[in-house]
Amino acid sequence: MADGLKVLVTGAAGQIAYSLLYSIANGDVFGKDKSITLVMLDIAPMAEALKGVVMELQDCALPSLKNVISTTDVKEAFTDIDFAILVGAMPRRQGMERKDLLKANAKIFVEQGQALEKYAKKTVKVLVVGNPANTNCLIALTCAPSIPKTNFTCLTRLDQNRAQSQIASRLGVSNDSVSNMIIWGNHSSTQFPDAAHASAVVGGSTANAVEAVKDDAWLNGDFISTVQKRGGAVIAARKLSSAMSAAKAICDHVRDWYFGTKGDKWTSMGIYSNGSHYGLPENIVYSVPVRIAPGGEYTVVEGLKISDFARSKMDATAQELLEERNAAWDFLPT
Ligand SMILES: NC(=O)c1ccc[n+]([C@@H]2O[C@H](COP(=O)([O-])OP(=O)(O)OC[C@H]3O[C@@H](n4cnc5c(N)ncnc54)[C@H](O)[C@@H]3O)[C@@H](O)[C@H]2O)c1
Ligand SMILES: *[C@@H]1O[C@H](CO)[C@@H](O)[C@H](O)[C@H]1NC(C)=O
Ligand SMILES: *[C@@H]1O[C@H](CO)[C@@H](O)[C@H](O)[C@H]1NC(C)=O
Ligand SMILES: *[C@@H]1O[C@H](CO)[C@@H](O)[C@H](O)[C@H]1NC(C)=O
Ligand SMILES: *[C@@H]1O[C@H](CO)[C@@H](O)[C@H](O)[C@H]1NC(C)=O
């Protein structure tokens, strides 16, 4: 087996982790030939449940899973890790104000950012999933100044997959026939799923998705709102938030970040905005299209033509993120 990887999953006793851990341990993300040390962090009240998950992982008898560590200790969890998948977060409780939720999550991601700084490998790659994912990601990278900002991303792949699937079923083609979908901005109902640059393989030939769909009213209306509100629709139906699809999207995101995107294809992820792409504000974490080289270096896809319609959508979600950042900054250590 090739050299191993040490991978941390937080929120490891939660429902996304329950769908995610098997895929990581089984080699579906980093390849079958990588041995994996899986580190699972949750909070003390979940320690017992976590033990059950460890037993189940052992019972899977997976050849690529070298070691499993379950812990409620942040230092133990973050020590020498290669990858951190930060799923655990404070959920919104009934009657909780937005500000209180932000404060509770800022506390978690300050602590975890500081732990990355102190204990993780400097080459660590960090994916933030726990909501508010973009702002939690910004907080974590701010608290880990010795790790390059480019090593932090947040998940918008679930939104991308949702958008891709909407276009595919509209065209009656398989899901993998649609590519280069873009999600701009926050992982929230102001995100902008942008099909203008996507392509679809229809009847053996590749076409621009907008030209293939031939229905601008749908693309600028129901398509966007369906993707934006999909998370809520799943909760309304299941009484629980998306977990299987979120876990699948995490695998897609991490696999692409590790192995790279293929050819001319790109994918969307929330990255640190340094103020030099598409006129977006500096110092927020914002989802953009990127091409990724094997090993993880990524570049923003440049030069896409942005319509006035797209511009206003991109700015609205940026504005939301700026406001959230400014509110969160009150909770950061000085
Ligand atoms: N970005 C996305 O696309 C996306 C998609 C789906 C869900 N989410 C978010 O992912 C998060 C997890 O969702 P879930 O359905 O698995 O929730 P869940 O409640 O089932 O599990 C969360 C787990 O995190 C743990 N946790 C809380 N604080 C922690 C801390 N400080 N350290 C370690 N663990 C901690 C909890 O104890 C719990 O076991 C939520 O914030 C959810 O909103 C994001
Ligand atoms: C992460 O950090 C290391 C340096 O510590 C660097 O080599 C690597 O390319 C960085 N970037 C990404 C995107 O992983
Ligand atoms: C895309 O995949 C989903 C299941 O993953 C399926 O329900 C849907 O029909 C697929 N779309 C098409 C057009 O095949
Ligand atoms: C950004 O998205 C997250 C995740 O959905 C959400 O919790 C947060 O409230 C959004 N930000 C704003 C300012 O609405
Ligand atoms: C932002 O990052 C890009 C590389 O992604 C770099 O080319 C550019 O110079 C950076 N801009 C600033 C203002 O740092």
Coordinates of C-alpha atoms and ligand atoms in Angstrom, one line a residue:
M1 CA 0.0 0.0 0.0
A2 CA 1.1 3.6 -0.7
D3 CA 1.9 5.9 2.2
G4 CA -1.1 6.4 4.4
L5 CA -3.3 9.5 5.0
K6 CA -4.6 10.7 8.3
V7 CA -8.1 12.0 7.8
L8 CA -10.2 13.7 10.4
V9 CA -14.0 13.8 10.3
T10 CA -15.7 16.0 13.0
G11 CA -19.4 15.6 13.9
A12 CA -18.5 11.9 13.5
A13 CA -21.5 10.6 15.4
G14 CA -23.9 12.6 13.3
Q15 CA -26.0 11.6 10.3
I16 CA -23.8 13.0 7.5
A17 CA -20.8 11.2 9.0
Y18 CA -22.7 8.0 9.2
S19 CA -23.1 8.1 5.4
L20 CA -19.6 9.4 4.8
L21 CA -17.2 7.4 6.9
Y22 CA -17.7 4.1 5.0
S23 CA -16.8 5.7 1.6
I24 CA -13.6 7.3 3.0
A25 CA -12.6 4.1 4.8
N26 CA -13.3 2.0 1.7
G27 CA -11.0 3.9 -0.6
D28 CA -13.8 5.5 -2.6
V29 CA -12.3 9.0 -2.0
F30 CA -8.5 8.7 -1.8
G31 CA -8.1 5.5 -3.9
K32 CA -8.1 1.8 -2.9
D33 CA -4.3 1.8 -2.6
K34 CA -4.1 4.4 0.1
S35 CA -4.2 3.2 3.7
I36 CA -6.4 5.4 5.8
T37 CA -6.1 6.4 9.5
L38 CA -9.5 7.7 10.3
V39 CA -9.8 10.1 13.2
M40 CA -13.4 10.8 14.4
L41 CA -14.2 13.8 16.7
D42 CA -17.4 14.5 18.4
I43 CA -18.4 16.2 21.6
A44 CA -18.4 14.4 25.0
P45 CA -22.2 13.6 25.1
M46 CA -21.7 11.6 21.9
A47 CA -18.7 9.6 23.0
E48 CA -20.8 6.4 23.5
A49 CA -22.5 6.7 20.2
L50 CA -19.1 7.2 18.6
K51 CA -18.0 3.9 20.0
G52 CA -20.8 2.2 18.1
V53 CA -19.7 3.8 14.9
V54 CA -16.1 2.6 15.5
M55 CA -17.4 -1.0 16.0
E56 CA -19.3 -0.8 12.8
L57 CA -16.2 0.4 10.9
Q58 CA -14.2 -2.5 12.3
D59 CA -17.0 -4.9 11.3
C60 CA -16.7 -3.7 7.7
A61 CA -13.3 -5.4 7.6
L62 CA -12.0 -3.0 5.0
P63 CA -8.5 -3.6 3.7
S64 CA -7.6 0.1 3.3
L65 CA -8.6 1.1 6.8
K66 CA -5.4 1.0 8.8
N67 CA -6.5 2.5 12.1
V68 CA -9.5 4.2 13.7
I69 CA -9.2 6.8 16.4
S70 CA -12.3 8.2 18.1
T71 CA -11.9 11.0 20.5
T72 CA -13.6 14.0 22.1
D73 CA -10.3 15.8 22.5
V74 CA -9.5 18.5 20.0
K75 CA -5.7 18.2 20.4
E76 CA -5.7 14.4 19.7
A77 CA -8.1 14.9 16.8
F78 CA -6.1 17.5 14.9
T79 CA -2.6 16.1 15.5
D80 CA -0.6 15.4 12.3
I81 CA -3.7 15.2 10.0
D82 CA -3.5 15.4 6.2
F83 CA -7.2 16.2 5.7
A84 CA -9.8 17.7 7.9
I85 CA -13.5 17.3 7.0
L86 CA -15.3 19.6 9.5
V87 CA -18.9 18.5 9.6
G88 CA -19.7 19.0 13.2
A89 CA -21.4 22.3 14.0
M90 CA -24.1 23.8 16.3
P91 CA -27.5 23.3 14.8
R92 CA -30.2 26.0 14.9
R93 CA -32.5 25.2 17.9
Q94 CA -36.1 26.4 18.0
G95 CA -36.2 30.1 19.1
M96 CA -32.5 30.6 18.6
E97 CA -31.6 34.0 17.2
R98 CA -29.3 34.1 14.1
K99 CA -26.7 36.0 16.1
D100 CA -26.6 33.3 18.9
L101 CA -26.2 30.6 16.3
L102 CA -23.3 32.5 14.7
K103 CA -21.7 33.0 18.1
A104 CA -21.9 29.3 19.0
N105 CA -20.4 28.3 15.6
A106 CA -17.7 31.0 15.8
K107 CA -16.6 29.4 19.1
I108 CA -16.3 26.0 17.5
F109 CA -14.4 27.2 14.4
V110 CA -12.1 29.5 16.4
E111 CA -11.1 26.5 18.5
Q112 CA -10.7 24.2 15.5
G113 CA -8.8 26.8 13.5
Q114 CA -6.4 27.2 16.4
A115 CA -6.1 23.5 16.7
L116 CA -5.2 23.3 12.9
E117 CA -2.6 25.9 13.5
K118 CA -1.0 24.2 16.5
Y119 CA -1.3 20.5 15.7
A120 CA -2.1 19.7 12.0
K121 CA 0.5 19.2 9.2
K122 CA 1.2 22.5 7.5
T123 CA 0.1 20.9 4.2
V124 CA -3.3 20.0 5.7
K125 CA -6.3 20.5 3.5
V126 CA -9.5 21.6 5.2
L127 CA -13.1 21.2 4.0
V128 CA -15.8 22.9 6.0
V129 CA -19.3 21.5 5.8
G130 CA -21.0 22.6 9.1
N131 CA -23.2 25.6 8.6
P132 CA -22.9 28.5 8.1
A133 CA -20.2 26.8 6.1
N134 CA -18.7 29.8 4.2
T135 CA -18.3 31.9 7.3
N136 CA -17.1 29.0 9.5
C137 CA -14.5 28.4 6.9
L138 CA -13.4 32.0 7.0
I139 CA -13.1 31.9 10.8
A140 CA -11.1 28.7 10.8
L141 CA -8.6 30.0 8.2
T142 CA -8.3 33.3 10.0
C143 CA -7.3 31.4 13.2
A144 CA -4.7 29.3 11.4
P145 CA -2.4 32.0 9.8
S146 CA 0.5 29.6 9.2
I147 CA -1.5 27.4 6.9
P148 CA -2.1 28.8 3.4
K149 CA -5.6 30.2 2.9
T150 CA -5.9 28.2 -0.3
N151 CA -5.8 25.1 1.8
F152 CA -9.3 25.9 3.2
T153 CA -12.5 25.3 1.2
C154 CA -16.2 24.9 2.0
L155 CA -18.8 22.6 0.5
T156 CA -21.0 23.8 -2.3
R157 CA -20.8 20.6 -4.3
L158 CA -24.1 19.4 -3.0
D159 CA -25.7 22.5 -4.6
Q160 CA -23.7 21.8 -7.8
N161 CA -24.9 18.2 -7.9
R162 CA -28.5 19.3 -7.4
A163 CA -28.2 21.8 -10.2
Q164 CA -26.6 19.2 -12.5
S165 CA -29.3 16.7 -11.8
Q166 CA -32.0 19.2 -12.5
I167 CA -30.6 20.0 -16.0
A168 CA -30.0 16.3 -16.7
S169 CA -33.5 15.3 -16.0
R170 CA -34.9 18.3 -17.9
L171 CA -32.8 17.1 -21.0
G172 CA -33.5 13.4 -20.3
V173 CA -29.7 12.6 -20.2
S174 CA -27.7 10.9 -17.6
N175 CA -26.4 13.0 -14.7
D176 CA -22.8 12.6 -15.8
S177 CA -23.7 14.1 -19.2
V178 CA -23.9 17.5 -17.6
S179 CA -20.7 19.3 -16.6
N180 CA -19.2 22.7 -15.7
M181 CA -22.2 23.8 -13.7
I182 CA -21.3 26.8 -11.4
I183 CA -22.5 27.7 -7.9
W184 CA -21.6 31.2 -7.0
G185 CA -21.5 32.5 -3.4
N186 CA -23.0 31.3 -0.2
H187 CA -24.3 27.8 0.5
S188 CA -27.8 29.3 1.2
S189 CA -30.9 30.4 -0.6
T190 CA -29.1 33.4 -2.1
Q191 CA -26.6 31.1 -3.9
F192 CA -26.6 31.5 -7.6
P193 CA -26.7 28.2 -9.6
D194 CA -25.4 29.3 -13.0
A195 CA -26.0 27.1 -16.0
A196 CA -24.8 29.7 -18.6
H197 CA -21.4 28.0 -19.0
A198 CA -22.5 24.4 -18.4
S199 CA -22.4 21.8 -21.1
A200 CA -24.5 18.8 -21.8
V201 CA -23.9 15.7 -24.0
V202 CA -27.2 15.2 -25.9
G203 CA -27.5 12.6 -28.5
G204 CA -23.8 12.1 -28.7
S205 CA -22.7 15.7 -29.2
T206 CA -21.8 18.4 -26.7
A207 CA -23.9 21.5 -26.5
N208 CA -24.1 24.5 -24.2
A209 CA -26.7 23.7 -21.5
V210 CA -28.7 26.9 -22.1
E211 CA -29.0 26.2 -25.8
A212 CA -29.9 22.6 -25.2
V213 CA -32.6 23.4 -22.6
K214 CA -34.1 26.2 -24.8
D215 CA -36.2 27.6 -21.9
D216 CA -34.7 30.7 -20.4
A217 CA -37.8 31.4 -18.3
W218 CA -37.3 28.0 -16.5
L219 CA -33.5 28.5 -16.3
N220 CA -33.8 32.0 -14.7
G221 CA -36.8 31.0 -12.6
D222 CA -37.8 27.6 -11.3
F223 CA -34.4 26.0 -12.0
I224 CA -32.6 28.5 -9.7
S225 CA -35.2 28.5 -7.0
T226 CA -35.5 24.7 -6.9
V227 CA -31.8 24.4 -6.3
Q228 CA -31.7 27.2 -3.8
K229 CA -34.6 25.7 -1.8
R230 CA -33.7 22.0 -2.2
G231 CA -32.3 21.7 1.3
G232 CA -35.5 23.0 2.8
A233 CA -37.6 20.7 0.6
V234 CA -35.6 17.6 1.8
I235 CA -36.1 18.7 5.5
A236 CA -39.8 19.2 4.9
A237 CA -40.2 15.7 3.5
R238 CA -37.7 13.8 5.6
K239 CA -37.9 15.8 8.9
L240 CA -34.1 15.6 8.7
S241 CA -31.6 17.5 6.7
S242 CA -29.8 16.1 3.6
A243 CA -27.3 13.5 4.7
M244 CA -26.8 10.8 2.0
S245 CA -26.5 13.4 -0.7
A246 CA -24.3 15.7 1.5
A247 CA -22.0 12.8 2.1
K248 CA -21.8 11.9 -1.6
A249 CA -21.0 15.6 -2.4
I250 CA -18.3 15.6 0.3
C251 CA -16.7 12.6 -1.4
D252 CA -16.9 14.2 -4.8
H253 CA -15.4 17.5 -3.5
V254 CA -12.5 15.8 -1.7
R255 CA -11.8 13.3 -4.5
D256 CA -11.5 16.1 -7.0
W257 CA -9.4 18.2 -4.6
Y258 CA -7.0 15.2 -4.2
F259 CA -6.8 13.8 -7.7
G260 CA -7.6 17.0 -9.7
T261 CA -10.3 17.8 -12.2
K262 CA -10.1 16.2 -15.6
G263 CA -9.2 18.1 -18.8
D264 CA -11.2 21.2 -19.3
K265 CA -13.8 20.3 -16.7
W266 CA -14.2 22.4 -13.6
T267 CA -16.0 22.2 -10.3
S268 CA -17.3 24.7 -7.7
M269 CA -16.0 25.1 -4.2
G270 CA -16.1 27.8 -1.6
I271 CA -12.6 29.4 -1.5
Y272 CA -11.0 32.4 0.1
S273 CA -11.6 35.4 -2.1
N274 CA -8.6 37.6 -2.3
G275 CA -10.4 40.4 -4.2
S276 CA -9.0 39.6 -7.7
H277 CA -11.6 37.4 -9.2
Y278 CA -14.9 38.6 -10.9
G279 CA -15.0 41.8 -8.9
L280 CA -15.8 39.9 -5.7
P281 CA -15.1 41.4 -2.3
E282 CA -11.9 40.5 -0.5
N283 CA -11.8 38.4 2.7
I284 CA -14.9 36.3 2.4
V285 CA -15.3 32.6 1.5
Y286 CA -17.2 32.5 -1.8
S287 CA -18.0 29.6 -4.2
V288 CA -16.5 29.9 -7.6
P289 CA -15.5 27.5 -10.4
V290 CA -12.0 26.1 -10.2
R291 CA -9.8 23.8 -12.1
I292 CA -7.7 21.6 -9.8
A293 CA -4.3 20.0 -10.6
P294 CA -3.4 16.6 -9.2
G295 CA -2.3 17.1 -5.7
G296 CA -4.7 20.0 -5.0
E297 CA -3.4 23.3 -6.4
Y298 CA -6.4 25.0 -7.9
T299 CA -7.0 28.1 -10.1
V300 CA -10.2 30.0 -10.5
V301 CA -11.7 29.7 -14.0
E302 CA -11.1 33.1 -15.5
G303 CA -12.7 35.1 -18.3
L304 CA -16.3 33.8 -18.1
K305 CA -18.7 36.3 -19.6
I306 CA -21.0 37.5 -16.8
S307 CA -24.4 38.8 -17.8
D308 CA -26.1 41.6 -15.9
F309 CA -28.6 39.1 -14.5
A310 CA -25.7 36.9 -13.2
R311 CA -23.9 40.0 -11.9
S312 CA -26.8 41.0 -9.7
K313 CA -27.2 37.5 -8.4
M314 CA -23.5 37.2 -7.6
D315 CA -23.4 40.5 -5.8
A316 CA -26.5 39.7 -3.7
T317 CA -24.9 36.6 -2.3
A318 CA -21.6 38.4 -1.8
Q319 CA -23.4 41.1 0.2
E320 CA -25.0 38.4 2.4
L321 CA -21.6 37.0 3.2
L322 CA -20.1 40.4 4.0
E323 CA -22.8 41.0 6.5
E324 CA -22.4 37.6 8.1
R325 CA -18.6 38.1 8.3
N326 CA -19.0 41.5 10.0
A327 CA -21.4 40.0 12.5
A328 CA -19.2 37.0 13.2
W329 CA -16.1 39.2 13.7
D330 CA -17.5 40.4 17.0
F331 CA -17.0 36.9 18.3
L332 CA -13.4 36.4 17.3
P333 CA -10.5 36.7 19.7
T334 CA -8.6 40.0 19.4
Ligands
LIG1 N1 -22.5 22.7 3.1 C1 -23.4 21.8 2.8 O1 -23.7 21.6 1.7 C2 -24.2 21.1 3.9 C3 -25.1 20.1 3.5 C4 -25.8 19.4 4.5 C5 -25.6 19.7 5.9 N2 -24.7 20.7 6.2 C6 -24.4 21.0 7.6 O2 -23.5 19.9 8.1 C7 -23.7 19.9 9.6 C8 -23.8 18.5 10.1 O3 -25.1 17.9 9.6 P1 -25.6 16.6 10.2 O4 -26.9 16.3 9.5 O5 -24.6 15.5 10.1 O6 -25.9 17.0 11.7 P2 -26.0 16.0 13.0 O7 -26.7 16.9 14.0 O8 -26.6 14.7 12.6 O9 -24.5 15.8 13.4 C9 -23.7 16.8 13.8 C10 -22.7 16.2 14.8 O10 -21.7 17.2 15.1 C11 -21.4 17.1 16.4 N3 -20.8 18.3 16.9 C12 -21.3 19.4 17.3 N4 -20.4 20.3 17.8 C13 -19.2 19.7 17.6 C14 -17.9 20.1 17.8 N5 -17.6 21.2 18.4 N6 -16.9 19.2 17.5 C15 -17.2 18.0 17.0 N7 -18.4 17.6 16.8 C16 -19.4 18.4 17.0 C17 -22.8 16.8 17.1 O11 -22.6 16.2 18.4 C18 -23.4 15.8 16.1 O12 -23.0 14.5 16.4 C19 -24.8 20.9 9.9 O13 -24.2 22.1 10.3 C20 -25.5 21.0 8.6 O14 -26.2 22.2 8.5 C21 -24.0 21.4 5.3
LIG2 C1 -1.4 23.7 1.0 O1 -0.2 24.0 1.7 C2 1.0 23.5 1.2 C3 2.1 24.3 1.9 O2 2.0 24.2 3.3 C4 1.1 23.7 -0.3 O3 2.2 22.9 -0.7 C5 -0.1 23.3 -1.0 O4 0.0 23.5 -2.3 C6 -1.2 24.2 -0.4 N1 -2.4 24.4 -1.3 C7 -3.4 23.6 -1.6 C8 -4.4 24.1 -2.5 O5 -3.5 22.4 -1.1
LIG3 C1 -30.0 11.4 -12.2 O1 -29.8 10.5 -11.1 C2 -30.9 10.3 -10.3 C3 -30.5 9.3 -9.2 O2 -29.2 9.5 -8.9 C4 -32.1 9.8 -11.0 O3 -33.3 9.8 -10.2 C5 -32.4 10.8 -12.2 O4 -33.4 10.2 -12.9 C6 -31.1 10.9 -13.0 N1 -31.4 11.7 -14.1 C7 -31.5 11.3 -15.3 C8 -32.0 12.2 -16.3 O5 -31.2 10.1 -15.6
LIG4 C1 -25.1 31.6 4.3 O1 -25.4 30.3 4.2 C2 -25.5 29.5 5.4 C3 -25.7 28.1 5.1 O2 -27.0 27.9 4.5 C4 -26.6 30.1 6.3 O3 -26.6 29.4 7.5 C5 -26.4 31.6 6.5 O4 -27.4 32.1 7.2 C6 -26.2 32.3 5.2 N1 -25.8 33.7 5.4 C7 -26.7 34.7 5.5 C8 -26.2 36.0 5.9 O5 -27.9 34.5 5.2
LIG5 C1 -5.1 36.4 -5.7 O1 -4.7 35.1 -6.0 C2 -4.3 34.9 -7.4 C3 -4.0 33.4 -7.5 O2 -5.2 32.7 -7.3 C4 -3.1 35.7 -7.7 O3 -2.8 35.6 -9.0 C5 -3.4 37.2 -7.4 O4 -2.3 38.0 -7.5 C6 -3.9 37.4 -6.0 N1 -4.4 38.7 -5.7 C7 -4.1 39.4 -4.6 C8 -4.7 40.8 -4.5 O5 -3.4 39.0 -3.7

